[in-house]
Amino acid sequence: MTFTTRPELRGMFGMVASTHWLASGVGMSVLERGGNAFDAAVAAGLVLQVVEPHLNGPGGDLPAIIHSAERDEVLVICGQGPAPAAATPARFAELGLDLIPGSGPLAAVVPGAFDAWMLMLREFGTWELADVMEFAIGYARDGYPLVPSIRVAVAGVEQLLRAEWTSSAEIYLPGGDLPAAGERFRNLPLADAYGRIALESRRAASTREGRIDGARDAFYRGWVAEAIDGWVRDTEVMDTSGRRHRGLLSGGDLAGWYATLEAPVTLDYHGHTICKTGPWGQGPVMLQQLGMLAGFDLEAMGPGPDFIHTVIECAKLAFADREAYYGDPDFADVPLAALLSAAYADERRALVGERASEVLRPGSPDGREPVLPPLARAAADAVGSEPTLALAQETRGDTCHLDVADRHGNLVSATPSGGWLHAAPVIPGLGFCLGTRAQMFWLTEGLPNSLEPRKRPRTTLTPTLVLRGGDPYMAIGTPGGDMQDQWSLGALLGHLHFGRDLQAAIDAPSFHTNHLPSSFHPRELRLNELEIEERAGEATLAELRRRGHDVQVRPPWSLGRVSAVAREPGGMLKAGANARGMQGYAVGR
């Protein structure tokens, strides 16, 4: 019998799964009050900005993949903001920097999350903006229970907040003290800012859509943008370079940007169509992995060392291609069709052997020569090497995820992130921080993901939506940076090949490879390293070591925070959520 931490939820009315129980509860409350999946997702997403400020915020980013039952269409909502117009490699060279800092305003791009949530609500929702925002405003004003991980994040930068980021200290060190886990915690400046947006949206126009547009204008072309512009222009901030810098983001950058709707990138796999973002995100990595895995009999392998070895080796190949070819397709010529072709998958699959690969091996789709950043290029040239960068480590942010399914056939998979409390100071009067997604750009020119003005950084944020037989079936995703597509893929394969229900697939022992240049400052690379939960068992761990993997055993419930919802053909809905961290929950009926 397969062990699970809780049952897979089933019902006919609605399902919400997320990385925080308060957001899941809010989403379900909206469904109960007549909202659809999009109303519920936006309400839950705004609540996540309040109750998980160490994982996301209004200044961060949001990709989402949705299925609209009314349109009978799958669409990607791109809330990945671009680099400022003033951001160039030459500008960073003038500052004496060869990497974009992992914290502070130099790493800021246009905040994309707010407009992406507003676009979802405007085009696919039914509720008034003020009603959707009510929950987030309430938690920010009246308080919420502080989860232990927020306290850990604040403690990690406590001295920085006291000495340098004093606007953050006013919120996150209330009364001058480190907040305690479980205590009632408030963010009154954010409550006031969101309350003002909600109030002004009521007066902005005579239609629901016009009122949402009014809120978008207030944020990107009104008083919020003015506050951001003035703070970035006038404030020097200590960052991970060890020096103080002003940022490059301006009000003009915000004013000219809007979240967009895009077609997904897809791949057919064993009767399912997997839908991902374009190569401005890492989403096609999962599709490349699936293309290679389609040629193996995974069910005959079973969920043991053969399976883990095969999945890891395919991941190494796909992530090597990510580094060589992925970038914003508005700026980079990404050979996506070739990368996802059956012929290329066959070619790459042939490289999977019995032993673990110790070298970074991008391919040559359409005969192209791979173009790699310096760190990855050194790894590709030296078997067994492990290049490192002598730069100080810093506390990293993470990410949130939420999935919603309603009785009408709508599905939402959304992965908000960025704007972390420990990555940048709070902007006075707004109660939130800017994101630091620009750290994912390379400053070496001529690469697919090189920094250019108004270019989207190649984000790690990667929601997933699955069709079964052409019908909407599953929304799934996880936090985890470079590991997101690996952890989601493990759960997806467990569900599709090993008969695990959603909860059992999420609870199964998790694993991933670090055989890729990190997308985050300081961009380290740990070739051939395989992290795996100790629950996989000693026999499995020993066999993986025998095959040459550098196995790093992690605590039994430590890797991944996957959640998922799904809809069966007869209308039965189901959901599962991650027990790791004791924070994520699914709700439904």
XYZ file of C-alpha atoms in Angstrom:
589
model
C 0.000 0.000 0.000
C 1.405 3.412 -0.979
C 1.956 5.728 1.986
C 0.434 9.189 1.807
C 0.367 12.000 4.324
C -3.306 12.690 3.620
C -5.964 11.547 1.145
C -6.347 12.787 -2.384
C -9.311 15.153 -2.192
C -12.274 14.462 -4.466
C -15.485 16.337 -5.183
C -17.642 17.918 -7.857
C -17.718 21.603 -6.881
C -14.188 23.026 -6.765
C -10.588 22.412 -5.719
C -7.827 24.783 -4.620
C -4.272 23.721 -3.737
C -1.468 26.065 -2.766
C 1.682 26.498 -0.718
C -0.204 28.153 2.186
C -3.419 27.064 3.866
C -4.759 30.629 4.140
C -4.512 31.157 0.381
C -6.168 27.791 -0.278
C -8.972 28.685 2.114
C -9.494 32.082 0.500
C -9.633 30.552 -2.969
C -12.256 28.062 -1.833
C -14.234 30.832 -0.161
C -14.413 32.687 -3.471
C -15.648 29.546 -5.256
C -18.285 29.041 -2.554
C -19.489 32.618 -3.036
C -20.017 32.152 -6.768
C -16.649 33.127 -8.186
C -14.952 31.079 -10.866
C -11.438 29.589 -10.848
C -9.889 32.852 -12.042
C -11.539 34.966 -9.334
C -10.378 32.389 -6.781
C -6.820 32.297 -8.129
C -6.424 36.082 -8.061
C -7.800 36.358 -4.522
C -5.542 33.529 -3.348
C -2.549 34.951 -5.230
C -2.892 38.366 -3.605
C -3.154 36.677 -0.200
C 0.084 34.790 -0.884
C 1.780 38.166 -1.340
C 0.810 39.020 2.232
C 1.259 35.713 4.087
C 4.393 34.505 2.248
C 6.399 37.754 1.847
C 9.657 35.784 1.910
C 8.485 33.920 -1.213
C 6.664 36.525 -3.319
C 5.209 40.010 -3.343
C 3.603 42.744 -5.473
C 7.057 43.675 -6.785
C 7.700 40.167 -8.114
C 6.792 38.085 -11.147
C 4.002 35.726 -12.266
C 3.670 33.205 -15.064
C 0.362 31.323 -15.166
C -1.137 28.761 -17.524
C -4.911 28.585 -17.690
C -7.674 26.714 -19.431
C -10.739 28.849 -20.097
C -13.853 26.711 -20.470
C -15.704 29.624 -22.101
C -13.034 30.036 -24.779
C -12.092 26.331 -24.823
C -8.492 27.459 -24.954
C -5.219 27.092 -23.068
C -3.287 30.329 -22.628
C -0.139 31.525 -20.887
C -0.296 34.741 -18.878
C 3.169 36.296 -18.932
C 3.771 38.448 -15.878
C 7.550 38.340 -16.234
C 8.624 41.955 -16.310
C 11.546 43.013 -18.522
C 14.838 44.706 -17.732
C 14.898 48.492 -17.429
C 15.736 50.532 -20.517
C 18.931 51.702 -18.799
C 20.154 48.167 -17.998
C 23.085 47.168 -20.220
C 26.253 45.116 -19.699
C 28.221 48.324 -20.248
C 26.440 50.011 -17.352
C 27.315 47.143 -14.996
C 30.909 47.195 -16.265
C 31.072 50.876 -15.320
C 30.090 49.800 -11.806
C 32.833 47.172 -11.755
C 30.416 44.241 -11.729
C 30.659 41.051 -13.802
C 27.540 39.512 -12.261
C 24.264 41.232 -11.445
C 23.905 41.279 -7.647
C 21.425 38.854 -6.113
C 19.879 41.571 -3.958
C 19.085 45.263 -4.131
C 17.571 47.507 -6.803
C 20.239 46.900 -9.467
C 18.615 43.485 -9.954
C 15.093 44.882 -10.308
C 12.991 44.372 -13.418
C 9.498 45.732 -14.033
C 7.195 44.218 -11.376
C 5.022 41.809 -13.333
C 2.866 40.033 -10.778
C 0.253 42.719 -10.133
C -0.582 43.332 -13.780
C -0.661 39.594 -14.517
C -3.198 39.007 -11.738
C -5.219 41.975 -13.001
C -5.133 40.652 -16.575
C -6.400 37.272 -15.385
C -9.233 38.898 -13.434
C -10.202 41.294 -16.214
C -10.268 38.825 -19.084
C -11.447 35.629 -17.378
C -12.878 36.481 -13.951
C -16.292 37.726 -12.891
C -15.737 39.511 -9.582
C -15.114 43.152 -8.835
C -11.506 43.986 -8.037
C -12.301 45.456 -4.625
C -14.029 42.232 -3.600
C -11.103 40.119 -4.767
C -8.596 42.342 -2.911
C -10.610 42.316 0.322
C -8.927 39.164 1.655
C -5.328 40.325 1.145
C -6.090 43.748 2.594
C -7.701 42.115 5.615
C -4.711 39.903 6.375
C -2.279 42.782 5.900
C -4.327 45.091 8.143
C -5.667 42.697 10.793
C -2.813 40.207 10.821
C -2.012 36.589 10.044
C -0.062 33.861 11.877
C 3.631 34.137 11.031
C 4.958 30.834 9.701
C 8.392 29.764 11.024
C 10.087 30.167 7.633
C 9.306 33.908 7.622
C 11.023 34.278 10.979
C 14.016 32.369 9.610
C 14.175 34.673 6.583
C 14.027 37.809 8.730
C 16.612 36.433 11.149
C 18.972 35.774 8.240
C 19.067 39.468 7.338
C 18.309 40.976 10.741
C 21.546 42.925 11.023
C 21.229 44.174 7.437
C 17.713 45.412 8.182
C 18.876 47.178 11.339
C 21.962 48.765 9.788
C 20.962 49.423 6.172
C 17.404 48.489 5.182
C 15.629 50.462 7.871
C 12.353 50.745 5.935
C 12.158 46.947 6.062
C 13.047 46.896 9.747
C 9.996 49.061 10.479
C 7.764 46.237 9.218
C 9.690 43.021 9.815
C 11.247 43.935 13.186
C 8.106 45.321 14.853
C 8.999 47.205 18.030
C 12.632 46.530 17.192
C 12.339 42.798 17.901
C 12.580 39.693 15.760
C 9.009 38.401 15.357
C 8.124 35.017 16.814
C 6.763 32.127 14.777
C 3.021 31.860 15.210
C 2.481 35.435 16.338
C -0.052 37.724 14.710
C 1.810 39.771 12.127
C 0.702 42.822 10.156
C 1.914 44.860 7.178
C 0.002 48.107 7.564
C 1.740 50.030 4.735
C 0.780 47.270 2.268
C -2.771 47.246 3.645
C -2.978 50.989 3.067
C -1.480 50.785 -0.444
C -3.762 47.963 -1.575
C -6.687 49.614 0.181
C -6.062 52.821 -1.757
C -5.878 50.882 -5.043
C -9.178 49.135 -4.257
C -10.869 52.387 -3.242
C -9.655 54.316 -6.270
C -10.618 51.466 -8.612
C -14.247 51.855 -7.506
C -14.181 55.451 -8.719
C -12.174 54.858 -11.879
C -14.908 53.826 -14.325
C -18.486 52.673 -14.726
C -17.630 49.109 -15.799
C -15.913 46.200 -14.019
C -13.211 46.077 -16.679
C -12.678 49.833 -16.462
C -12.244 49.629 -12.702
C -9.607 46.921 -13.073
C -7.852 49.031 -15.713
C -7.894 51.924 -13.254
C -6.043 49.819 -10.700
C -3.487 48.799 -13.312
C -2.953 52.446 -14.213
C -2.512 53.412 -10.559
C 0.208 50.789 -10.149
C 2.095 51.249 -13.417
C 1.361 54.809 -14.473
C 0.138 56.485 -11.305
C 1.106 57.015 -7.689
C 2.603 53.544 -7.128
C 4.926 53.940 -10.120
C 5.855 57.436 -8.923
C 6.794 56.067 -5.488
C 8.927 53.323 -7.075
C 10.590 55.766 -9.472
C 11.469 58.241 -6.742
C 12.813 55.609 -4.350
C 14.995 53.907 -6.981
C 16.349 57.223 -8.228
C 17.186 58.654 -4.803
C 18.161 55.676 -2.627
C 21.515 53.922 -2.453
C 21.143 50.339 -1.224
C 23.678 47.861 0.118
C 23.571 44.697 -2.000
C 25.469 41.405 -2.328
C 28.374 43.145 -4.078
C 29.212 44.627 -0.682
C 28.620 48.141 -2.002
C 25.712 50.569 -2.153
C 24.036 51.162 -5.499
C 21.038 52.968 -6.887
C 18.788 51.003 -9.239
C 18.080 51.460 -12.941
C 14.300 50.940 -12.978
C 12.216 54.023 -13.808
C 8.620 55.096 -13.951
C 8.904 55.055 -17.723
C 9.803 51.356 -17.634
C 6.611 50.618 -15.691
C 4.418 52.875 -17.805
C 5.269 51.128 -21.057
C 4.723 47.543 -19.925
C 1.654 45.272 -19.773
C 1.243 41.596 -18.955
C 0.410 39.548 -22.056
C -1.521 36.486 -23.194
C 0.460 33.931 -25.199
C -0.039 30.505 -26.710
C 1.589 27.713 -24.699
C 4.440 25.548 -25.927
C 3.241 21.922 -25.984
C 4.379 18.335 -26.363
C 2.279 15.167 -26.668
C 3.238 12.413 -24.247
C 1.409 9.070 -23.765
C -2.041 10.463 -24.606
C -1.468 13.737 -22.756
C -0.537 17.200 -23.998
C 1.817 19.014 -21.655
C 1.515 22.824 -21.820
C 4.349 25.130 -20.732
C 5.563 28.715 -21.148
C 7.836 29.756 -23.980
C 11.654 29.796 -23.692
C 11.604 33.080 -21.766
C 10.984 30.584 -18.965
C 12.549 27.206 -18.374
C 9.259 25.415 -19.144
C 10.400 23.755 -22.401
C 12.992 21.871 -20.318
C 10.203 19.604 -19.076
C 9.043 19.027 -22.640
C 12.554 18.110 -23.756
C 12.845 15.675 -20.858
C 9.516 14.080 -21.750
C 10.554 13.784 -25.400
C 13.587 11.765 -24.355
C 11.731 9.738 -21.702
C 9.075 8.715 -24.238
C 11.603 6.272 -25.677
C 12.089 4.392 -22.381
C 9.761 1.830 -20.780
C 9.398 3.613 -17.463
C 6.605 1.388 -16.234
C 8.806 -1.686 -16.667
C 11.572 0.065 -14.723
C 9.322 0.821 -11.776
C 10.035 3.721 -9.385
C 13.527 2.561 -8.448
C 17.156 3.337 -9.326
C 16.766 2.589 -13.062
C 13.942 5.130 -13.258
C 15.767 7.767 -11.190
C 18.996 7.362 -13.178
C 17.160 7.686 -16.490
C 15.174 10.754 -15.431
C 18.285 12.456 -14.043
C 20.378 11.800 -17.160
C 17.632 13.211 -19.400
C 17.395 16.246 -17.113
C 21.140 16.883 -17.484
C 20.812 16.962 -21.266
C 17.718 19.179 -21.274
C 19.200 21.708 -18.852
C 22.409 21.884 -20.877
C 20.259 22.935 -23.841
C 18.461 25.458 -21.643
C 21.766 27.147 -20.929
C 22.858 27.130 -24.568
C 19.637 28.172 -26.306
C 16.866 29.564 -24.041
C 16.119 33.269 -23.749
C 13.428 35.826 -24.474
C 12.313 34.874 -28.023
C 11.639 38.558 -28.780
C 15.422 39.030 -28.585
C 17.001 35.598 -29.091
C 16.634 33.172 -31.991
C 15.613 30.083 -30.007
C 15.443 26.887 -32.142
C 12.390 25.679 -30.241
C 10.879 23.501 -32.965
C 14.157 21.649 -33.379
C 14.682 21.280 -29.628
C 11.242 19.680 -29.259
C 11.348 17.521 -32.394
C 11.164 13.741 -32.196
C 14.375 13.401 -34.212
C 16.313 15.568 -31.777
C 14.855 13.684 -28.803
C 16.069 10.430 -30.392
C 19.533 11.902 -30.854
C 19.760 13.119 -27.266
C 18.264 9.928 -25.810
C 21.103 7.936 -27.347
C 23.512 9.765 -25.011
C 21.897 8.270 -21.896
C 24.153 5.468 -20.723
C 24.495 3.163 -17.752
C 26.881 5.565 -16.007
C 26.179 9.077 -14.773
C 27.425 11.804 -17.100
C 29.992 14.143 -15.559
C 30.079 16.783 -18.289
C 27.680 19.458 -19.485
C 26.535 18.381 -22.963
C 24.358 20.795 -24.949
C 23.296 19.516 -28.348
C 23.255 20.997 -31.831
C 19.625 21.381 -32.940
C 19.408 22.263 -36.637
C 23.198 21.942 -36.718
C 23.752 24.978 -34.506
C 26.769 25.271 -32.274
C 25.829 25.855 -28.634
C 26.649 29.253 -27.139
C 27.412 28.981 -23.435
C 28.187 31.472 -20.649
C 31.717 31.284 -19.196
C 30.820 29.087 -16.220
C 28.962 26.550 -18.355
C 31.568 26.675 -21.132
C 34.288 25.707 -18.670
C 32.174 22.783 -17.461
C 31.538 21.580 -20.987
C 35.279 21.504 -21.623
C 36.351 19.650 -18.463
C 34.991 16.258 -17.417
C 34.623 16.045 -13.664
C 35.473 19.681 -13.003
C 33.436 21.811 -10.640
C 33.934 25.512 -11.329
C 33.013 27.802 -8.457
C 32.796 31.540 -8.019
C 34.476 33.154 -5.043
C 31.512 35.307 -4.144
C 29.636 35.556 -0.874
C 26.538 33.408 -0.505
C 23.325 35.118 0.477
C 19.930 34.030 1.704
C 17.880 33.138 -1.338
C 14.221 33.596 -1.919
C 11.886 30.933 -3.082
C 8.502 30.825 -4.703
C 4.807 30.072 -4.223
C 2.431 27.994 -6.270
C -1.329 27.615 -6.543
C -3.730 25.514 -8.611
C -7.494 25.923 -9.004
C -10.185 23.840 -10.707
C -13.862 24.778 -10.756
C -16.991 22.898 -11.753
C -17.210 24.805 -15.045
C -14.027 23.256 -16.461
C -11.660 26.153 -15.786
C -8.116 25.366 -14.640
C -5.347 27.621 -13.298
C -1.687 26.815 -12.619
C 0.212 29.855 -11.308
C 3.719 30.274 -9.875
C 4.200 33.728 -8.296
C 7.635 34.653 -6.983
C 10.070 37.493 -6.376
C 9.857 40.663 -4.325
C 11.317 38.779 -1.356
C 11.613 40.581 1.972
C 15.277 39.533 2.307
C 16.321 40.478 -1.244
C 15.544 44.217 -1.326
C 14.376 46.949 1.040
C 10.713 47.798 1.461
C 9.740 50.884 -0.506
C 8.440 53.431 2.030
C 4.712 53.984 1.791
C 4.111 50.838 -0.280
C 4.987 48.035 2.110
C 6.628 45.805 -0.495
C 10.025 45.200 -2.111
C 11.120 45.154 -5.720
C 12.050 41.837 -7.293
C 15.574 40.759 -8.222
C 14.914 38.650 -11.319
C 17.567 40.478 -13.368
C 20.195 38.405 -11.537
C 19.282 35.645 -14.017
C 20.770 37.563 -16.934
C 24.371 37.029 -17.980
C 26.511 40.135 -18.480
C 28.528 38.365 -21.187
C 27.144 39.711 -24.459
C 25.920 37.541 -27.324
C 24.230 34.821 -25.265
C 20.528 33.940 -25.566
C 20.057 35.148 -21.989
C 22.417 38.123 -22.055
C 21.178 41.336 -20.482
C 19.513 43.761 -22.909
C 17.193 46.701 -22.292
C 13.498 45.703 -22.087
C 14.337 41.994 -22.407
C 12.716 39.375 -20.177
C 15.157 37.395 -18.027
C 14.924 33.657 -18.530
C 12.916 32.859 -15.444
C 12.826 29.585 -13.519
C 9.097 30.014 -12.842
C 7.319 27.218 -14.641
C 3.663 26.249 -14.067
C 2.294 23.216 -15.911
C -1.113 22.428 -17.407
C -1.962 18.995 -18.812
C -4.618 17.970 -21.327
C -5.803 14.358 -21.524
C -7.164 13.352 -24.885
C -7.410 17.058 -25.732
C -9.545 17.868 -22.663
C -8.315 19.926 -19.691
C -7.051 17.529 -17.050
C -4.423 18.772 -14.579
C -2.769 21.906 -13.193
C 0.471 21.226 -11.310
C 3.555 23.072 -10.109
C 5.981 23.808 -7.302
C 8.400 26.374 -5.927
C 12.079 25.518 -6.191
C 14.007 27.639 -8.692
C 15.969 25.450 -11.114
C 14.407 22.350 -9.546
C 10.790 23.244 -10.344
C 10.513 21.275 -13.573
C 12.348 18.348 -11.998
C 10.091 18.086 -8.941
C 6.883 18.620 -10.939
C 8.040 16.077 -13.513
C 8.688 13.463 -10.835
C 5.155 13.820 -9.491
C 3.667 13.851 -13.000
C 5.512 10.684 -14.032
C 4.487 8.936 -10.824
C 0.863 9.750 -11.601
C 0.936 8.826 -15.283
C 3.131 5.710 -15.144
C 2.904 4.229 -11.654
C -0.784 4.727 -10.902
C -0.245 7.065 -7.976
C -3.106 9.413 -7.150
C -2.239 13.100 -6.915
C -1.410 13.019 -3.217
C 0.662 9.844 -3.452
C 2.574 11.276 -6.419
C 3.374 14.418 -4.440
C 4.363 12.461 -1.320
C 6.698 10.027 -3.116
C 10.437 10.456 -2.374
C 11.764 13.360 -4.412
C 15.061 13.923 -6.216
C 16.822 16.304 -8.619
C 20.164 17.058 -10.224
C 22.320 20.167 -9.721
C 24.195 19.425 -12.959
C 23.408 22.889 -14.369
C 24.533 26.485 -13.888
C 22.331 27.986 -11.200
C 20.016 30.740 -12.380
C 20.678 32.655 -9.163
C 23.613 34.697 -7.919
C 26.401 33.615 -7.512
C 25.603 31.188 -10.387
C 27.410 28.133 -8.988
C 27.532 24.760 -10.762
C 27.742 21.334 -9.086
C 28.338 18.793 -11.824
C 26.907 15.292 -11.381
C 25.383 16.101 -7.987
C 22.123 14.264 -7.294
C 20.053 15.282 -4.277
C 17.549 12.700 -3.083
C 15.392 12.182 -0.016
C 16.621 9.395 2.242
C 13.208 7.720 2.021
C 14.304 6.399 -1.377
C 16.021 3.621 0.568
C 19.599 2.478 1.015
C 19.477 -0.053 -1.826
C 18.441 2.653 -4.296
C 21.049 5.082 -2.987
C 23.790 2.452 -3.248
C 22.869 1.585 -6.831
C 22.876 5.267 -7.850
C 26.330 5.651 -6.335
C 27.495 2.545 -8.193
C 26.387 4.175 -11.442
C 28.623 7.165 -10.702
C 26.184 9.730 -9.301
C 27.456 12.092 -6.608
C 24.565 11.257 -4.279
C 23.698 13.825 -1.622
C 21.139 12.349 0.772
C 18.654 14.861 2.149
C 16.179 14.592 5.043
C 13.108 12.449 4.360
C 10.667 15.313 3.694
C 12.781 18.140 2.305
C 12.687 18.355 -1.519
C 9.811 19.959 -3.378
C 6.535 21.682 -2.581
C 4.337 20.333 -5.387
C 0.584 20.879 -5.516
C -1.922 19.780 -8.141
C -5.590 19.758 -9.077
C -7.264 17.722 -11.801
C -10.598 17.139 -13.530
C -11.797 13.743 -14.739
C -14.036 13.364 -17.839
C -17.263 13.032 -15.824
C -16.599 16.215 -13.897
C -15.033 14.660 -10.797
C -12.418 17.037 -9.388
C -9.404 16.018 -7.310
C -6.464 17.672 -5.579
C -3.308 17.082 -3.581
C -0.816 19.338 -1.825
C 2.639 19.101 -0.363
C 3.160 18.144 3.275
C 6.823 19.202 3.277
C 7.205 22.347 5.356
C 3.780 21.771 6.955
C 2.297 24.727 5.138
C 0.683 23.663 1.854
C -2.877 22.386 1.769
C -5.569 21.488 -0.720
C -9.220 22.195 -0.020
C -12.312 21.279 -1.987
C -15.654 19.572 -2.111
